[in-house]
Amino acid sequence: MTTPVLLCADDYGLAPGVNVAIRELIAAGRLTATSVMSLCPFWAPEAAALRELADKADVGLHFTLTDQTPLGPMPGLAPAGRLPPLGRLMALAYRGGLDAGEIRDELARQIDAFTTAWGGPPAYIDGHQHVHQLPTVRDAVVDALATLPGAYARRCGEPVGAILRRKVAVPKTLLIGALGHGLSRLLDARAIPANDRFAGVYDFATTTPFAALMPRFLDGFLDGPPGRNLLMVHPGLPDDALRRVDSLVEPRRAEYEYLKGPEFAALLEQRGVRLARFNDLSRRPTAAA
């Protein structure tokens, strides 16, 4: 018996090297989803290349509200034409300082940019730097998902015990999970499908090899109850475009090299893990079941 896991690479569209790495891994059967930053200039020109792999992976929207240029005017959040860093966005969200209309309009623009280049709507919506969990943002995301039949969302919460046992970036992982409680309530209330379990958070500055982290991420799924398991990764090949827009460079290379290599394949076999798309994941049993 195998355990299905959705393995999702974030940030398609951010840079050519990220795009190439993700496409190679999907083609090799080492990824089953990727999240698209449709406001980035490397999305539309490289959508067709990804579309050739559409039968191998879910492709969704990575809603972005930090550090990039929005697709339309946002005088409240991006008065100078650039979205704020994550810390400022979070402060505004929790002070009630986000303009709901601005957020909804930008989400609609990013969905339209995705759909125009892809030829159809996103299979799911999540958030760059997990912004889809924030107050005001999460309401816009859930409302958008409700208009996309069959689309799912990403939950970022994990059982506290699993986080403590893993001993990987514990404070960061606990914070990200805690931020998602409100989103989870909205998803459940609207009966929008989402993963039950989540993993993949670590300190990108760590000296621990990615090969040592992956077994811990997978073991959290294997030790817990059955459910829809989603593992987040960030593979990429460093290039000048990536270095201009993001500080996460060498960790992307390390993830890419590990995911494409024989050590990862051996780990999947040893742990009895099967990489799967969302519709192939097992739902968590309910009390009625």
Coordinates of C-alpha atoms in Angstrom, one line a residue:
M1 CA 0.0 0.0 0.0
T2 CA 1.3 3.4 -0.9
T3 CA 0.7 6.9 0.5
P4 CA -0.2 9.5 -2.2
V5 CA 1.4 12.9 -1.8
L6 CA 0.9 16.0 -4.0
L7 CA 4.3 17.5 -4.6
C8 CA 3.9 21.2 -5.6
A9 CA 6.6 23.5 -6.9
D10 CA 6.0 27.2 -6.2
D11 CA 6.9 30.2 -8.3
Y12 CA 6.6 29.2 -11.9
G13 CA 7.0 32.4 -13.9
L14 CA 9.4 34.1 -11.5
A15 CA 12.5 33.5 -13.7
P16 CA 13.5 31.3 -16.7
G17 CA 15.7 29.1 -14.6
V18 CA 12.8 28.4 -12.2
N19 CA 10.5 27.6 -15.1
V20 CA 13.0 25.2 -16.8
A21 CA 13.7 23.3 -13.5
I22 CA 9.9 22.9 -12.8
R23 CA 9.2 21.7 -16.3
E24 CA 12.0 19.1 -16.2
L25 CA 10.8 17.8 -12.9
I26 CA 7.2 17.5 -14.0
A27 CA 8.3 15.7 -17.2
A28 CA 10.4 13.3 -15.1
G29 CA 7.4 12.5 -12.8
R30 CA 9.1 14.2 -9.8
L31 CA 6.4 17.0 -9.4
T32 CA 2.6 16.8 -9.6
A33 CA 1.7 20.5 -9.3
T34 CA 3.1 23.9 -9.8
S35 CA 1.9 27.3 -8.7
V36 CA 2.1 30.2 -11.2
M37 CA 3.0 33.8 -10.5
S38 CA 1.0 35.2 -13.3
L39 CA 2.0 38.8 -12.7
C40 CA 5.6 38.0 -13.5
P41 CA 7.0 38.7 -17.0
F42 CA 8.2 35.1 -17.5
W43 CA 4.8 33.6 -17.2
A44 CA 3.0 34.4 -20.5
P45 CA 6.0 33.6 -22.8
E46 CA 6.6 30.2 -21.1
A47 CA 3.0 29.1 -20.5
A48 CA 2.9 27.1 -23.7
A49 CA 5.9 25.1 -22.7
L50 CA 4.2 24.2 -19.5
R51 CA 0.9 23.4 -21.2
E52 CA 2.6 20.6 -23.0
L53 CA 2.8 18.9 -19.6
A54 CA -0.8 19.6 -18.6
D55 CA -1.6 15.9 -18.3
K56 CA 1.1 15.4 -15.7
A57 CA 0.5 18.1 -13.1
D58 CA -2.1 20.4 -11.6
V59 CA -1.3 24.1 -12.5
G60 CA -2.7 26.8 -10.2
L61 CA -2.4 30.4 -9.3
H62 CA 0.2 31.6 -6.8
F63 CA -1.6 34.8 -5.8
T64 CA 1.2 37.4 -5.2
L65 CA 0.9 40.6 -3.1
T66 CA 4.6 41.1 -2.1
D67 CA 7.7 42.5 -3.8
Q68 CA 6.5 42.5 -7.4
T69 CA 4.7 44.9 -9.7
P70 CA 0.9 44.5 -9.6
L71 CA -1.0 44.0 -12.8
G72 CA -3.1 47.1 -12.2
P73 CA -3.3 50.2 -10.0
M74 CA -3.2 49.7 -6.3
P75 CA -2.9 53.2 -4.8
G76 CA -3.4 51.9 -1.2
L77 CA -1.1 48.9 -1.2
A78 CA 1.4 49.8 -3.9
P79 CA 1.3 53.6 -4.3
A80 CA 4.6 53.7 -6.1
G81 CA 3.8 50.8 -8.3
R82 CA 5.5 48.0 -6.3
L83 CA 3.9 45.6 -3.8
P84 CA 5.3 45.8 -0.2
P85 CA 7.5 43.3 1.6
L86 CA 5.7 40.5 3.5
G87 CA 6.1 42.2 6.9
R88 CA 4.3 45.3 5.9
L89 CA 1.6 43.4 4.1
M90 CA 1.0 41.3 7.3
A91 CA 0.9 44.4 9.5
L92 CA -1.7 46.1 7.2
A93 CA -3.8 42.9 7.1
Y94 CA -4.0 42.4 10.8
R95 CA -4.7 46.1 11.4
G96 CA -7.6 46.1 9.0
G97 CA -5.6 48.3 6.6
L98 CA -6.1 46.5 3.4
D99 CA -8.6 47.8 0.8
A100 CA -10.8 44.7 0.0
G101 CA -11.7 46.1 -3.4
E102 CA -8.0 46.5 -4.3
I103 CA -7.2 43.0 -3.3
R104 CA -10.2 41.5 -5.2
D105 CA -9.4 43.5 -8.3
E106 CA -5.8 42.4 -8.3
L107 CA -6.8 38.8 -7.7
A108 CA -9.1 39.0 -10.7
R109 CA -6.4 40.5 -12.8
Q110 CA -4.0 37.7 -11.8
I111 CA -6.6 35.0 -12.5
D112 CA -7.3 36.7 -15.9
A113 CA -3.5 36.8 -16.7
F114 CA -3.3 33.1 -15.8
T115 CA -6.4 32.1 -17.8
T116 CA -5.4 34.1 -20.9
A117 CA -2.0 32.5 -21.2
W118 CA -3.0 29.0 -20.0
G119 CA -6.2 28.7 -22.0
G120 CA -8.3 27.9 -18.9
P121 CA -8.8 28.7 -15.2
P122 CA -6.3 27.7 -12.5
A123 CA -6.8 24.2 -10.9
Y124 CA -6.3 25.8 -7.5
I125 CA -5.3 29.0 -5.7
D126 CA -2.6 29.4 -3.1
G127 CA -0.4 32.4 -2.1
H128 CA 3.2 33.5 -2.6
Q129 CA 4.6 33.6 0.9
H130 CA 1.3 32.2 2.1
V131 CA -0.5 35.6 1.7
H132 CA -3.8 33.8 0.8
Q133 CA -4.2 33.1 4.6
L134 CA -4.2 36.8 5.6
P135 CA -7.3 38.7 6.7
T136 CA -9.1 40.4 3.8
V137 CA -7.0 38.4 1.3
R138 CA -8.4 35.1 2.4
D139 CA -12.0 36.3 1.9
A140 CA -11.2 37.4 -1.7
V141 CA -9.5 34.0 -2.4
V142 CA -12.4 32.0 -1.1
D143 CA -14.9 34.0 -3.0
A144 CA -12.8 33.5 -6.2
L145 CA -12.5 29.8 -5.6
A146 CA -16.3 29.5 -5.2
T147 CA -16.6 30.7 -8.8
L148 CA -14.2 28.0 -10.2
P149 CA -15.9 24.6 -10.1
G150 CA -13.5 21.9 -9.0
A151 CA -10.7 24.3 -7.9
Y152 CA -9.0 23.6 -4.6
A153 CA -7.0 25.6 -2.1
R154 CA -3.9 25.1 -0.1
R155 CA -4.1 24.8 3.6
C156 CA -0.8 25.4 5.4
G157 CA -1.6 24.0 8.8
E158 CA 0.0 21.0 10.5
P159 CA -0.7 19.2 13.8
V160 CA 1.6 20.8 16.4
G161 CA 2.9 17.4 17.5
A162 CA 4.0 16.6 14.0
I163 CA 5.9 19.9 13.8
L164 CA 7.6 19.4 17.1
R165 CA 8.6 15.8 16.2
R166 CA 10.1 17.0 12.9
K167 CA 12.3 19.6 14.5
V168 CA 12.6 21.7 11.3
A169 CA 12.1 25.4 11.5
V170 CA 9.6 25.0 14.4
P171 CA 8.7 28.6 15.1
K172 CA 8.3 29.5 11.4
T173 CA 6.2 26.4 10.8
L174 CA 4.0 27.1 13.8
L175 CA 3.5 30.7 12.7
I176 CA 2.5 29.8 9.2
G177 CA 0.1 27.2 10.4
A178 CA -1.5 29.5 12.9
L179 CA -2.1 32.2 10.3
G180 CA -4.2 29.7 8.4
H181 CA -7.0 29.0 10.9
G182 CA -9.3 31.7 9.5
L183 CA -8.8 30.5 6.0
S184 CA -9.6 26.9 7.0
R185 CA -12.8 28.0 8.6
L186 CA -13.9 29.8 5.4
L187 CA -13.0 26.8 3.2
D188 CA -15.0 24.4 5.4
A189 CA -18.0 26.8 5.5
R190 CA -18.0 27.0 1.7
A191 CA -17.2 23.3 1.1
I192 CA -14.2 24.2 -1.0
P193 CA -11.8 21.3 -1.3
A194 CA -8.3 21.6 0.2
N195 CA -5.4 19.4 1.5
D196 CA -5.6 18.0 5.0
R197 CA -1.9 17.8 5.7
F198 CA 0.9 20.1 4.7
A199 CA 4.7 20.2 4.8
G200 CA 7.8 21.8 3.2
V201 CA 8.5 24.7 5.5
Y202 CA 12.2 25.2 6.4
D203 CA 14.8 27.9 7.0
F204 CA 16.3 28.5 3.6
A205 CA 19.5 29.7 5.3
T206 CA 19.9 26.3 7.1
T207 CA 23.1 24.3 6.6
T208 CA 21.1 21.0 6.8
P209 CA 21.1 19.4 3.3
F210 CA 17.7 19.2 1.6
A211 CA 18.2 15.5 1.3
A212 CA 18.1 15.3 5.1
L213 CA 14.9 17.4 5.3
M214 CA 12.8 15.5 2.8
P215 CA 12.5 12.2 4.8
R216 CA 11.2 14.3 7.8
F217 CA 8.6 16.0 5.7
L218 CA 7.3 12.7 4.3
D219 CA 7.4 10.9 7.7
G220 CA 4.9 13.5 9.0
F221 CA 2.4 12.2 6.4
L222 CA 3.2 8.5 7.1
D223 CA 2.8 8.8 10.9
G224 CA -0.5 10.7 10.8
P225 CA -4.0 9.8 9.9
P226 CA -5.0 9.3 6.2
G227 CA -5.8 12.4 4.3
R228 CA -4.8 14.7 1.5
N229 CA -1.1 15.3 1.8
L230 CA 0.5 18.4 0.1
L231 CA 4.3 19.0 0.1
M232 CA 5.6 22.4 -1.0
V233 CA 9.0 22.8 -2.7
H234 CA 10.9 25.6 -4.5
P235 CA 13.3 24.1 -7.1
G236 CA 15.1 26.3 -9.7
L237 CA 18.2 26.9 -11.7
P238 CA 19.9 30.1 -10.8
D239 CA 20.1 32.8 -13.5
D240 CA 20.5 36.5 -13.6
A241 CA 16.8 37.1 -13.8
L242 CA 16.3 35.2 -10.6
R243 CA 19.1 36.9 -8.8
R244 CA 17.5 40.3 -9.6
V245 CA 14.2 39.5 -8.1
D246 CA 14.7 37.0 -5.3
S247 CA 17.2 36.2 -2.5
L248 CA 16.3 32.5 -2.7
V249 CA 18.8 31.2 -5.2
E250 CA 21.2 28.4 -4.2
P251 CA 18.6 26.6 -2.1
R252 CA 16.5 26.3 -5.3
R253 CA 19.4 24.7 -7.1
A254 CA 19.9 22.2 -4.2
E255 CA 16.2 21.3 -4.2
Y256 CA 16.2 20.8 -8.0
E257 CA 19.3 18.6 -8.0
Y258 CA 17.9 16.4 -5.2
L259 CA 14.4 16.1 -6.6
K260 CA 15.7 15.0 -10.0
G261 CA 18.2 12.5 -8.6
P262 CA 18.2 8.8 -7.7
E263 CA 18.3 9.5 -3.9
F264 CA 14.8 11.0 -4.0
A265 CA 13.4 8.1 -6.1
A266 CA 14.9 5.6 -3.6
L267 CA 13.3 7.5 -0.7
L268 CA 9.8 7.4 -2.3
E269 CA 10.1 3.7 -2.8
Q270 CA 11.5 3.1 0.7
R271 CA 8.7 5.1 2.3
G272 CA 6.0 3.7 0.1
V273 CA 5.1 7.2 -1.3
R274 CA 3.4 7.7 -4.6
L275 CA 3.4 11.2 -6.1
A276 CA -0.2 12.1 -7.1
R277 CA -2.4 14.9 -8.4
F278 CA -5.0 16.4 -6.1
N279 CA -7.9 14.4 -7.4
D280 CA -6.0 11.2 -6.7
L281 CA -5.4 12.0 -3.1
S282 CA -7.3 10.1 -0.3
R283 CA -9.8 12.2 1.6
R284 CA -9.6 12.1 5.4
P285 CA -12.4 9.8 6.7
T286 CA -15.2 11.7 8.4
A287 CA -17.1 10.6 11.5
A288 CA -20.1 9.7 9.3
A289 CA -17.9 7.5 7.2

